[in-house]
JSON list of C-alpha atoms in Angstrom, two decimals:
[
{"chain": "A", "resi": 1, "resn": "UNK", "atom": "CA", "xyz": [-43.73, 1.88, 53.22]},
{"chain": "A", "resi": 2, "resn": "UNK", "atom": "CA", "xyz": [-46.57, 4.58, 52.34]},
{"chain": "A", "resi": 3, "resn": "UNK", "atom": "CA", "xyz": [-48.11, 3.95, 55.90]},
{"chain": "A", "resi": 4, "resn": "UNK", "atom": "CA", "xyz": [-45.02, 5.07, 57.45]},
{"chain": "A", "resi": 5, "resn": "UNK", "atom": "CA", "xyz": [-44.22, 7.76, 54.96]},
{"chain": "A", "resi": 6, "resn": "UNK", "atom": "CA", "xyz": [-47.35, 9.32, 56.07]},
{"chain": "A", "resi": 7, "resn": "UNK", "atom": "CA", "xyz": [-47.07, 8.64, 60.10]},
{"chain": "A", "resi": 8, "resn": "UNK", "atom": "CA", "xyz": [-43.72, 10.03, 59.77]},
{"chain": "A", "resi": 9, "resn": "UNK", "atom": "CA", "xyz": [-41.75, 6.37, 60.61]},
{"chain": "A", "resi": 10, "resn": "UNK", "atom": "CA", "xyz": [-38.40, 5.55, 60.07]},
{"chain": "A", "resi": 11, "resn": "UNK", "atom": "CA", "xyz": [-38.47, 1.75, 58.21]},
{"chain": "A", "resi": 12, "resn": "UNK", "atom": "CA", "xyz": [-36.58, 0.76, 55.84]},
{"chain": "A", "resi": 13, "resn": "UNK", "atom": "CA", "xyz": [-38.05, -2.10, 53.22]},
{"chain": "A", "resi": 14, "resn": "UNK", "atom": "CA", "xyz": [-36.26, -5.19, 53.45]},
{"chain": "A", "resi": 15, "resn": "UNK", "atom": "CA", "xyz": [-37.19, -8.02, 51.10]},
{"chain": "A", "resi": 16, "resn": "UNK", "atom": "CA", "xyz": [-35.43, -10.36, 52.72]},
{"chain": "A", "resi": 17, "resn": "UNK", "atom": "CA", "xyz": [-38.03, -10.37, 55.96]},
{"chain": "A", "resi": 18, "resn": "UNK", "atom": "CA", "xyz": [-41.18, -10.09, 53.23]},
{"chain": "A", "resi": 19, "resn": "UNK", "atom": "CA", "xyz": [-40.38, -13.40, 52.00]},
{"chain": "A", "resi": 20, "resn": "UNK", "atom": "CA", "xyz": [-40.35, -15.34, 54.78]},
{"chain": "A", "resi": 21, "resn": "UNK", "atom": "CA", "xyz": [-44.13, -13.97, 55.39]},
{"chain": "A", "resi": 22, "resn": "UNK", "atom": "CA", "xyz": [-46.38, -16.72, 55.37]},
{"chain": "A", "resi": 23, "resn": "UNK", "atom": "CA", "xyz": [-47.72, -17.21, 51.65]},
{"chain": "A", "resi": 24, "resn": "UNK", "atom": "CA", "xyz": [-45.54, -14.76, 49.83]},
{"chain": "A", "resi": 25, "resn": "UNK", "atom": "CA", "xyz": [-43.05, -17.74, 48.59]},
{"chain": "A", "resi": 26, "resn": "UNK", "atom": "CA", "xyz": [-44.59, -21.23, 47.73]},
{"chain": "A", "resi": 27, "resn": "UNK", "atom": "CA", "xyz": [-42.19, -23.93, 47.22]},
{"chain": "A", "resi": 28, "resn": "UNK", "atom": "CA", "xyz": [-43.47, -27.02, 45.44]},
{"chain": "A", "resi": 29, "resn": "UNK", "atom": "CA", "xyz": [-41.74, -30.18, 44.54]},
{"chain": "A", "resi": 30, "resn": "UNK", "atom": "CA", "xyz": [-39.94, -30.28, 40.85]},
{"chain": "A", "resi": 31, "resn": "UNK", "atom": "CA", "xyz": [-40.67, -32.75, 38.79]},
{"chain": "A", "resi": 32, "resn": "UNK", "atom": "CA", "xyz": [-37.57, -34.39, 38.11]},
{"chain": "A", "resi": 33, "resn": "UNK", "atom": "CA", "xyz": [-37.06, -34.06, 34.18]},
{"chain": "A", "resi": 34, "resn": "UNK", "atom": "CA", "xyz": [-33.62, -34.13, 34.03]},
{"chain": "A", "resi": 35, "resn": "UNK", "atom": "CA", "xyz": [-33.58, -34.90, 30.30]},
{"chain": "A", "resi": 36, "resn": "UNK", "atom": "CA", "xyz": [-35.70, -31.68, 29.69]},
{"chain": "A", "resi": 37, "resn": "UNK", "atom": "CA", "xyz": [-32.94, -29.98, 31.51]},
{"chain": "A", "resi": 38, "resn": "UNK", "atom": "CA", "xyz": [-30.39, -31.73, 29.57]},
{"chain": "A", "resi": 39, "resn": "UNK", "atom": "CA", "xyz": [-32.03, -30.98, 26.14]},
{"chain": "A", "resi": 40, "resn": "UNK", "atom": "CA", "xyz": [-32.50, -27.20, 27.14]},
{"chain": "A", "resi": 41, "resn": "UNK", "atom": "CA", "xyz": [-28.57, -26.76, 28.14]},
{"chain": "A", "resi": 42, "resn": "UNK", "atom": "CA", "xyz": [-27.48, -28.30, 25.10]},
{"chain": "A", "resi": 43, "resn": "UNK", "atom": "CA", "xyz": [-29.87, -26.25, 23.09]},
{"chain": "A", "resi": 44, "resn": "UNK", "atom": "CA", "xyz": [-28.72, -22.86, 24.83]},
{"chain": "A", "resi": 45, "resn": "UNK", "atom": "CA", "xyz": [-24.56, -24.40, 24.51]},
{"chain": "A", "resi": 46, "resn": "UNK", "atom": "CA", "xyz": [-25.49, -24.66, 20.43]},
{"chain": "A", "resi": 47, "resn": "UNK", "atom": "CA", "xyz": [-27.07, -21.24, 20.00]},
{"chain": "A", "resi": 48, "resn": "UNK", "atom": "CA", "xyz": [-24.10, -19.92, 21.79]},
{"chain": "A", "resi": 49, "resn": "UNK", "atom": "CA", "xyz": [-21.82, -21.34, 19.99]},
{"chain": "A", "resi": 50, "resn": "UNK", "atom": "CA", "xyz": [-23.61, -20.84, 16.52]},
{"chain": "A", "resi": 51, "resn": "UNK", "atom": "CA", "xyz": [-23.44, -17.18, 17.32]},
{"chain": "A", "resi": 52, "resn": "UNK", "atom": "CA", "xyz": [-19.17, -17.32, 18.81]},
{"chain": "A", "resi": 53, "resn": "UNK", "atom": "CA", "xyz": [-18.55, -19.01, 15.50]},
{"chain": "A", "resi": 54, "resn": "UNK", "atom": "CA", "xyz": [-20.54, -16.39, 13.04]},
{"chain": "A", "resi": 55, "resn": "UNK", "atom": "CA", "xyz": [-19.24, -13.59, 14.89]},
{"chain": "A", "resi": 56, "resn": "UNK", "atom": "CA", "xyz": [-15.89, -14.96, 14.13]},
{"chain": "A", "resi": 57, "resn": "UNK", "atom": "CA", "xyz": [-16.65, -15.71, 11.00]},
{"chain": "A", "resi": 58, "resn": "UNK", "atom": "CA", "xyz": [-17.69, -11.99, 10.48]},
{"chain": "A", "resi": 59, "resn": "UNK", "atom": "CA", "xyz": [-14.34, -10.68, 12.13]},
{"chain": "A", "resi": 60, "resn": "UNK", "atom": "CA", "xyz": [-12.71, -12.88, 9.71]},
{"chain": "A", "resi": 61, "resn": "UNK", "atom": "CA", "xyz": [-13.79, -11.27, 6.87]},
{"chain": "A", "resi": 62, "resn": "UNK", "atom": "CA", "xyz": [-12.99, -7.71, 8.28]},
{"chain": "A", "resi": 63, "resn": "UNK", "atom": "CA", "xyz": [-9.69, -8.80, 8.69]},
{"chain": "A", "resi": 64, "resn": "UNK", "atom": "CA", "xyz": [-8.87, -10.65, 5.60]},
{"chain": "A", "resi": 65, "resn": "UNK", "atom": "CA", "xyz": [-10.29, -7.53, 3.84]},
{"chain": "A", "resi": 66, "resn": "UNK", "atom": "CA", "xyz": [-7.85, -5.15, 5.46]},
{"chain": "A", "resi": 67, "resn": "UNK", "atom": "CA", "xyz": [-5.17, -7.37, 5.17]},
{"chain": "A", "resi": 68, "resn": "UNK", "atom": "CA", "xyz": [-5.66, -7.89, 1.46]},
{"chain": "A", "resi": 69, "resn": "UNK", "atom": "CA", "xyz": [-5.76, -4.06, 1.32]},
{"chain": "A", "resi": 70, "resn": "UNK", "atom": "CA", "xyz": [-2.37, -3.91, 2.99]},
{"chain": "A", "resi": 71, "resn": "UNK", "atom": "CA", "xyz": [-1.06, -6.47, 0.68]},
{"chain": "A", "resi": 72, "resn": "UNK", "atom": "CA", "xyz": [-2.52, -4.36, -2.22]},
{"chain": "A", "resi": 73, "resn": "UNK", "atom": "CA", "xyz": [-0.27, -1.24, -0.91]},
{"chain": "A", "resi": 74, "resn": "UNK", "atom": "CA", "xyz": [3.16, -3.66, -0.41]},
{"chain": "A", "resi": 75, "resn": "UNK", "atom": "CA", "xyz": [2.40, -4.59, -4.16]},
{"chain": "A", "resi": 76, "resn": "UNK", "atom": "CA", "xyz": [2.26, -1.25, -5.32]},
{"chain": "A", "resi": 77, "resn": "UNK", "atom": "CA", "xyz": [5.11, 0.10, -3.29]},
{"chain": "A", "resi": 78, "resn": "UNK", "atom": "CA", "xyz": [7.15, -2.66, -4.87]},
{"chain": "A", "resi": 79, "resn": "UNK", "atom": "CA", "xyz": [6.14, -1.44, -8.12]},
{"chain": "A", "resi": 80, "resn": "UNK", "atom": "CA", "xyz": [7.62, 1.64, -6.98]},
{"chain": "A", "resi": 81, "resn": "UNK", "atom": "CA", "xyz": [10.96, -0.11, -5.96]},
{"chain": "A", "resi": 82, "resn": "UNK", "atom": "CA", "xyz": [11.28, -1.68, -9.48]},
{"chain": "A", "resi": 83, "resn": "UNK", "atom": "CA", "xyz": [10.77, 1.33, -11.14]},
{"chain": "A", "resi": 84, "resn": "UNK", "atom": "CA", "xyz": [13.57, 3.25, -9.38]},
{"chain": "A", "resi": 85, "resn": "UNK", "atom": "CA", "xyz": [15.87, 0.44, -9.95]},
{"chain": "A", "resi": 86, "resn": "UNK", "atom": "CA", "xyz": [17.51, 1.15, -13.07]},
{"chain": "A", "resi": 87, "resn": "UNK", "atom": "CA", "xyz": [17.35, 5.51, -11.95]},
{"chain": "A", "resi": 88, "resn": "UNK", "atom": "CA", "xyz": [19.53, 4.04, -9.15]},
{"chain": "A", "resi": 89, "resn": "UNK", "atom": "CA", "xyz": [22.30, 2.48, -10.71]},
{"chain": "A", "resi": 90, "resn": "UNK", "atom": "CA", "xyz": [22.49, 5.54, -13.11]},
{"chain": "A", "resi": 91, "resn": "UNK", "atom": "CA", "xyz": [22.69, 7.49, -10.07]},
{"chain": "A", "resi": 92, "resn": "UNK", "atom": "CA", "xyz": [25.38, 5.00, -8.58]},
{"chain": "A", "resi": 93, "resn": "UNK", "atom": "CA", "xyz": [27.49, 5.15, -12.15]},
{"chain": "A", "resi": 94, "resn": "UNK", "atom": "CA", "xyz": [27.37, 9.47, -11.75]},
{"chain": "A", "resi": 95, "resn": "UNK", "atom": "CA", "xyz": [28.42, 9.54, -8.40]},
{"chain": "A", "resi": 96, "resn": "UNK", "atom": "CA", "xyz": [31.42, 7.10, -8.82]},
{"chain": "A", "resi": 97, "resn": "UNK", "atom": "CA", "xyz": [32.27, 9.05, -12.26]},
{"chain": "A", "resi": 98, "resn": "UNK", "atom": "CA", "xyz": [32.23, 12.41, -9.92]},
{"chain": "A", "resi": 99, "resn": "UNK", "atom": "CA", "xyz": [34.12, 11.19, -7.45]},
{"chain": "A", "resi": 100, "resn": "UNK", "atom": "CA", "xyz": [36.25, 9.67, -9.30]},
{"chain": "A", "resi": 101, "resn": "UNK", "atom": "CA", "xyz": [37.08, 13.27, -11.53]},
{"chain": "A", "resi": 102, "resn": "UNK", "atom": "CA", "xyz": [37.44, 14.19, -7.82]},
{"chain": "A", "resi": 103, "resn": "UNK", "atom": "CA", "xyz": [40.37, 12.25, -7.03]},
{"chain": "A", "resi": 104, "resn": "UNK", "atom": "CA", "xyz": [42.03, 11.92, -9.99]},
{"chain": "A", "resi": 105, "resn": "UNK", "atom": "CA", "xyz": [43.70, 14.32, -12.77]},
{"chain": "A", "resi": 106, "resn": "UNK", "atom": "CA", "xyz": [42.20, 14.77, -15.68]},
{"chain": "A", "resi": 107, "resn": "UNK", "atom": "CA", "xyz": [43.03, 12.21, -18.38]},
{"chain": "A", "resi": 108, "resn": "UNK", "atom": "CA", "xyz": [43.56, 9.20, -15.57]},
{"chain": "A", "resi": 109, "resn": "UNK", "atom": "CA", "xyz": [40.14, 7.54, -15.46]},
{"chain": "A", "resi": 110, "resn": "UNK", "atom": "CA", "xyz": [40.04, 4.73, -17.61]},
{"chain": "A", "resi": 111, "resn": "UNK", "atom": "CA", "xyz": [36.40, 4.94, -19.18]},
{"chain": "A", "resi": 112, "resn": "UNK", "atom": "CA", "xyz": [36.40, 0.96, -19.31]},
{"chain": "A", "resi": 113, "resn": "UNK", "atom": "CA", "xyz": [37.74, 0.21, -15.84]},
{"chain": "A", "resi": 114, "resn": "UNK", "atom": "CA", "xyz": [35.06, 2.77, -14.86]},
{"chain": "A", "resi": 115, "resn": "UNK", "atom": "CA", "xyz": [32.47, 0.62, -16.69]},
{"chain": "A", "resi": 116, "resn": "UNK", "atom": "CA", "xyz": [33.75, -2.69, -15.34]},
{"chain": "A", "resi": 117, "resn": "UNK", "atom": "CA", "xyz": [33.70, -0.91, -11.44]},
{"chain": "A", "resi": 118, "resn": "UNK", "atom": "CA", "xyz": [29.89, 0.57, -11.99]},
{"chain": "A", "resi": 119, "resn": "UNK", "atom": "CA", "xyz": [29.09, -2.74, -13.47]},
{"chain": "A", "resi": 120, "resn": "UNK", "atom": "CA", "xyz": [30.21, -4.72, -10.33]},
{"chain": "A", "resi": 121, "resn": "UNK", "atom": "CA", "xyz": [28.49, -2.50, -8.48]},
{"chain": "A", "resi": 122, "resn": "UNK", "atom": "CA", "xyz": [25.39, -2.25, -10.39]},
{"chain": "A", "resi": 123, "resn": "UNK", "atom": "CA", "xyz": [25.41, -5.94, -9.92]},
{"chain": "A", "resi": 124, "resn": "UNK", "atom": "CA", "xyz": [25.66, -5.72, -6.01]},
{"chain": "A", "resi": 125, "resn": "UNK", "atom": "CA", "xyz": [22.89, -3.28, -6.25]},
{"chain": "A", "resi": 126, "resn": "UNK", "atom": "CA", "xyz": [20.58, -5.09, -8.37]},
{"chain": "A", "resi": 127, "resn": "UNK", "atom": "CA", "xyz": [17.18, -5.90, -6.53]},
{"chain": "A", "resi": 128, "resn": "UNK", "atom": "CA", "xyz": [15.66, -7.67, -9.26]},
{"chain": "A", "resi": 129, "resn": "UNK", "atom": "CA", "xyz": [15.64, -11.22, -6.74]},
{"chain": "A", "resi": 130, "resn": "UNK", "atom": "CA", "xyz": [14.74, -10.03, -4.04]},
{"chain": "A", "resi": 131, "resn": "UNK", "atom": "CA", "xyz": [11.62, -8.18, -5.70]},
{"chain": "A", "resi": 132, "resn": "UNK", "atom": "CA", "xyz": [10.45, -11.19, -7.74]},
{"chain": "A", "resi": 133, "resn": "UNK", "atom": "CA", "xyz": [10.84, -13.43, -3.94]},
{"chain": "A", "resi": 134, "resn": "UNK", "atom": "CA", "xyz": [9.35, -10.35, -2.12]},
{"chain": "A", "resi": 135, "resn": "UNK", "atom": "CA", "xyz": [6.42, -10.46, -5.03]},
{"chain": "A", "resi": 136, "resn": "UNK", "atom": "CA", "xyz": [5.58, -13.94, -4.95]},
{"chain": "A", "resi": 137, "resn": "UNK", "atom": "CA", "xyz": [5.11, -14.18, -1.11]},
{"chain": "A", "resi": 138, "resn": "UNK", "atom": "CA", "xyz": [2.47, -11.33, -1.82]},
{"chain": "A", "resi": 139, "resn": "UNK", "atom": "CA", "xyz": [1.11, -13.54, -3.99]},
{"chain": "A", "resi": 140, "resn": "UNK", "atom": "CA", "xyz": [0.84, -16.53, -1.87]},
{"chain": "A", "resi": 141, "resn": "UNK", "atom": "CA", "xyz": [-0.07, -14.40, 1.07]},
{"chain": "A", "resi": 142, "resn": "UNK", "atom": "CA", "xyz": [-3.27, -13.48, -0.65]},
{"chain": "A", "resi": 143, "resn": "UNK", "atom": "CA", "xyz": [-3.72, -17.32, -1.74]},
{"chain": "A", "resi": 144, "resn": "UNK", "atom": "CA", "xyz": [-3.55, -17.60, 1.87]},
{"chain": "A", "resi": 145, "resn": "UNK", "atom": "CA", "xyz": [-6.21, -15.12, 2.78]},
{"chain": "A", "resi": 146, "resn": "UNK", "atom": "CA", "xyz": [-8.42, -16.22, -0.15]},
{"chain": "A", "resi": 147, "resn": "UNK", "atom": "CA", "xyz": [-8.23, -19.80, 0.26]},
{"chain": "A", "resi": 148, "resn": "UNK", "atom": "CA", "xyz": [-7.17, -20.78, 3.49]},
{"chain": "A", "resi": 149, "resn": "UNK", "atom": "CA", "xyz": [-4.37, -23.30, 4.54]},
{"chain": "A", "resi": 150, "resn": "UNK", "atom": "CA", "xyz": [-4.54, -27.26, 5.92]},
{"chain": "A", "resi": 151, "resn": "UNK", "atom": "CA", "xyz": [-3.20, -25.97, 9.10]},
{"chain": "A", "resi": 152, "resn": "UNK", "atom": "CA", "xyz": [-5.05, -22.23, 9.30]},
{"chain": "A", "resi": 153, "resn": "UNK", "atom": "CA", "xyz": [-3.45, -19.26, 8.04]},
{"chain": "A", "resi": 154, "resn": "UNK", "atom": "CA", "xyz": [-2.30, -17.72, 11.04]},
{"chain": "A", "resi": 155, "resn": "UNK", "atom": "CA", "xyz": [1.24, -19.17, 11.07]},
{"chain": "A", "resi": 156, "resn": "UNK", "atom": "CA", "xyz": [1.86, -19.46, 7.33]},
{"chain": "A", "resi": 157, "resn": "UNK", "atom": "CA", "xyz": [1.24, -15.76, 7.01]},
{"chain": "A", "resi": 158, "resn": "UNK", "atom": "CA", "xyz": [3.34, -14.63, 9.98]},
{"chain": "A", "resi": 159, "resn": "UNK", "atom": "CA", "xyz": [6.44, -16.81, 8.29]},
{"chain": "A", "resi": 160, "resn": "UNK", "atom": "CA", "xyz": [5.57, -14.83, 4.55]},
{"chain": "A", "resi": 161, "resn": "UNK", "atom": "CA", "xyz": [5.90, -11.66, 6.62]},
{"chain": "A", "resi": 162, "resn": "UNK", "atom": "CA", "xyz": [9.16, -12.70, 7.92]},
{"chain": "A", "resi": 163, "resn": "UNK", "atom": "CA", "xyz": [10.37, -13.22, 4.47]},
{"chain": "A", "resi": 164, "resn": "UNK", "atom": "CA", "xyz": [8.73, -10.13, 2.96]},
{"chain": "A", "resi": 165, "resn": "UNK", "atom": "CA", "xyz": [10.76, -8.69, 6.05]},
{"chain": "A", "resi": 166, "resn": "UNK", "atom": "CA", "xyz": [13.84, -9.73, 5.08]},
{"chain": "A", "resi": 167, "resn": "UNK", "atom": "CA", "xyz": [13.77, -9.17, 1.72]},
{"chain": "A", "resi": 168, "resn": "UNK", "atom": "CA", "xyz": [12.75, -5.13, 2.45]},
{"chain": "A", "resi": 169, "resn": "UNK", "atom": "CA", "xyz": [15.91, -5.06, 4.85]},
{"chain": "A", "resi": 170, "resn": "UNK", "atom": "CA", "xyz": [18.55, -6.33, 1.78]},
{"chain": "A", "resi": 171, "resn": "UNK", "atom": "CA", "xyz": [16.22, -4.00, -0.79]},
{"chain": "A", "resi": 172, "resn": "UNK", "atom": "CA", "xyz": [17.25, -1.35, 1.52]},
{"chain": "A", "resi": 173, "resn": "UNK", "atom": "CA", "xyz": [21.01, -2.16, 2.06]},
{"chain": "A", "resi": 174, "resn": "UNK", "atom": "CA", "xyz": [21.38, -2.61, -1.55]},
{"chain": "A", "resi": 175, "resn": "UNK", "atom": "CA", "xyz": [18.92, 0.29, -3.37]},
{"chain": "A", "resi": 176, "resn": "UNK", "atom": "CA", "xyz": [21.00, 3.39, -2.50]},
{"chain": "A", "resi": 177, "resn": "UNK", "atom": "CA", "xyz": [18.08, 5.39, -3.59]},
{"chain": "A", "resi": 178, "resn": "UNK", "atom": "CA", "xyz": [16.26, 7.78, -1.90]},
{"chain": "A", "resi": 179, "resn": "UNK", "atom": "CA", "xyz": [12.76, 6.43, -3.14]},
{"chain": "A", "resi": 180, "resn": "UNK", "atom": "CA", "xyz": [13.75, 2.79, -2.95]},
{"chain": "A", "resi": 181, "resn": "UNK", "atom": "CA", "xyz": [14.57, 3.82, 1.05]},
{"chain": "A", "resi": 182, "resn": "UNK", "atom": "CA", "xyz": [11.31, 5.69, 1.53]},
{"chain": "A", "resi": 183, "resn": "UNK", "atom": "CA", "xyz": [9.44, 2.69, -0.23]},
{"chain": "A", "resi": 184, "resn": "UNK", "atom": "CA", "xyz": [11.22, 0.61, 1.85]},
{"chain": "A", "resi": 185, "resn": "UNK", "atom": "CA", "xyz": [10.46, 2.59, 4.93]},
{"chain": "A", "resi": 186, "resn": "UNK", "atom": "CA", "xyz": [6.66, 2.70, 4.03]},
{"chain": "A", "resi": 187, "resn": "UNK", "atom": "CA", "xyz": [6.47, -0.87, 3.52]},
{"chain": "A", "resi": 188, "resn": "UNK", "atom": "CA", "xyz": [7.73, -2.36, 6.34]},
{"chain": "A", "resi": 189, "resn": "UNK", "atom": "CA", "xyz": [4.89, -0.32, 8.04]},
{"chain": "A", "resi": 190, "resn": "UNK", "atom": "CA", "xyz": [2.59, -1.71, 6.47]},
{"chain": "A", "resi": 191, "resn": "UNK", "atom": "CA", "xyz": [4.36, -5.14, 7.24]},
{"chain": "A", "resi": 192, "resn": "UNK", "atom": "CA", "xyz": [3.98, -4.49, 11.16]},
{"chain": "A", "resi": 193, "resn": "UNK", "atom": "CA", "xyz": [-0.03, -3.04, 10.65]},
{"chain": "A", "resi": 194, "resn": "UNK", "atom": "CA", "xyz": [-0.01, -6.95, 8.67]},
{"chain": "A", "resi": 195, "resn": "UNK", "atom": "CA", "xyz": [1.87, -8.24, 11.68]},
{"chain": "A", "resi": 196, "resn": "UNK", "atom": "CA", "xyz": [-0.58, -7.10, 14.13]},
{"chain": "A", "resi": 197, "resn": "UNK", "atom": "CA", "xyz": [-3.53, -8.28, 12.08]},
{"chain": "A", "resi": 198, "resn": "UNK", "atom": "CA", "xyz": [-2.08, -11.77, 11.85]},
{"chain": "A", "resi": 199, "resn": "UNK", "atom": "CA", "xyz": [-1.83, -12.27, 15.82]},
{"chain": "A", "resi": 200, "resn": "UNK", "atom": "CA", "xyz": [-5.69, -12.42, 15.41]},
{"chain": "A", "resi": 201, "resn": "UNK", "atom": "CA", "xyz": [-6.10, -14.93, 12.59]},
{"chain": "A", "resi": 202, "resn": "UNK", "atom": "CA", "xyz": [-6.04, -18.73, 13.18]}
]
């Protein structure tokens, strides 16, 4: 290629040509060691897969550590629920009370009708079972990252977040609460971040 540089050729290098030069390529007979072979794919299969599983196992513990976190903020947004609970049926018992003075002359409300009416509906609007369902499936959805399941985790923990799901949608029908709705709000996106984290957990 420098000889032709310098005498001004045009010629391209082509390897293919160069090794079918006499004595640039040697071929010699193999010996046939198959088992060598064998024992070196095998060997090269395991240290492949000893790395696919560690790396896995490392991803794994990302995960379960951001999902715990997640399950950490459900928890205390839940706390935050509870708390606004009995606010909210006070709340519930003023409106009715206003709207009632509203409607009717004064003297016509019947202070223990009005009791017995707020307490029905106090009783529609109590949350207290679905937060002590929607607390124990955070509970057993960090047994679940902590300790595994028979079957994996994957699965179980979609079907908790189905239920925390559904007990956040009748939270929010029943807490007519500004908080309790922003809670609620807040929660369930946490629930989908948890959603998305499960599709990747066996």
């Amino acid at each position: 290629k420098e000889l032709a540089e310098s005498l001004e050729i045009d010629y391209e290098f082509d390897l293919e040509d160069k090794v079918q030069l006499p004595g640039v390529l040697r071929l010699e007979e193999a010996a046939d060691d198959r088992e060598a072979a064998r024992a070196a794919v095998v060997s090269a299969a395991g240290a492949a897969l000893d790395g696919l599983a560690a790396m896995r196992e490392a991803e794994g513990v990302r995960l379960a550590a951001d999902m715990l976190d997640r399950l950490v903020r459900l928890e205390e947004m839940a706390e935050v629920i509870a708390g606004r609970g009995p606010a909210a049926v006070a709340a519930c018992r003023e409106r009715i009370s206003v709207r009632l003075a509203e409607l009717l002359a004064p003297g016509q409300v019947d202070e223990s009708r009005l009791a017995m009416e707020v307490a029905l509906l106090a009783e529609r609007a109590d949350i207290t079972e679905e937060l002590v369902r929607l607390r124990s499936h955070l509970a057993e959805g960090r047994r679940l990252l902590r300790d595994g399941g028979p079957d994996g985790v994957g699965r179980q923990f979609e079907f908790l977040l189905q239920e925390m799901h559904r007990e956040l949608n009748t939270i929010g029908a029943k807490g007519a609460d500004l908080a309790i709705a922003r809670a609620v709000l807040q929660a369930k996106g946490e629930l989908e971040k948890l959603r998305e984290q499960a599709q990747n957990v066996e």
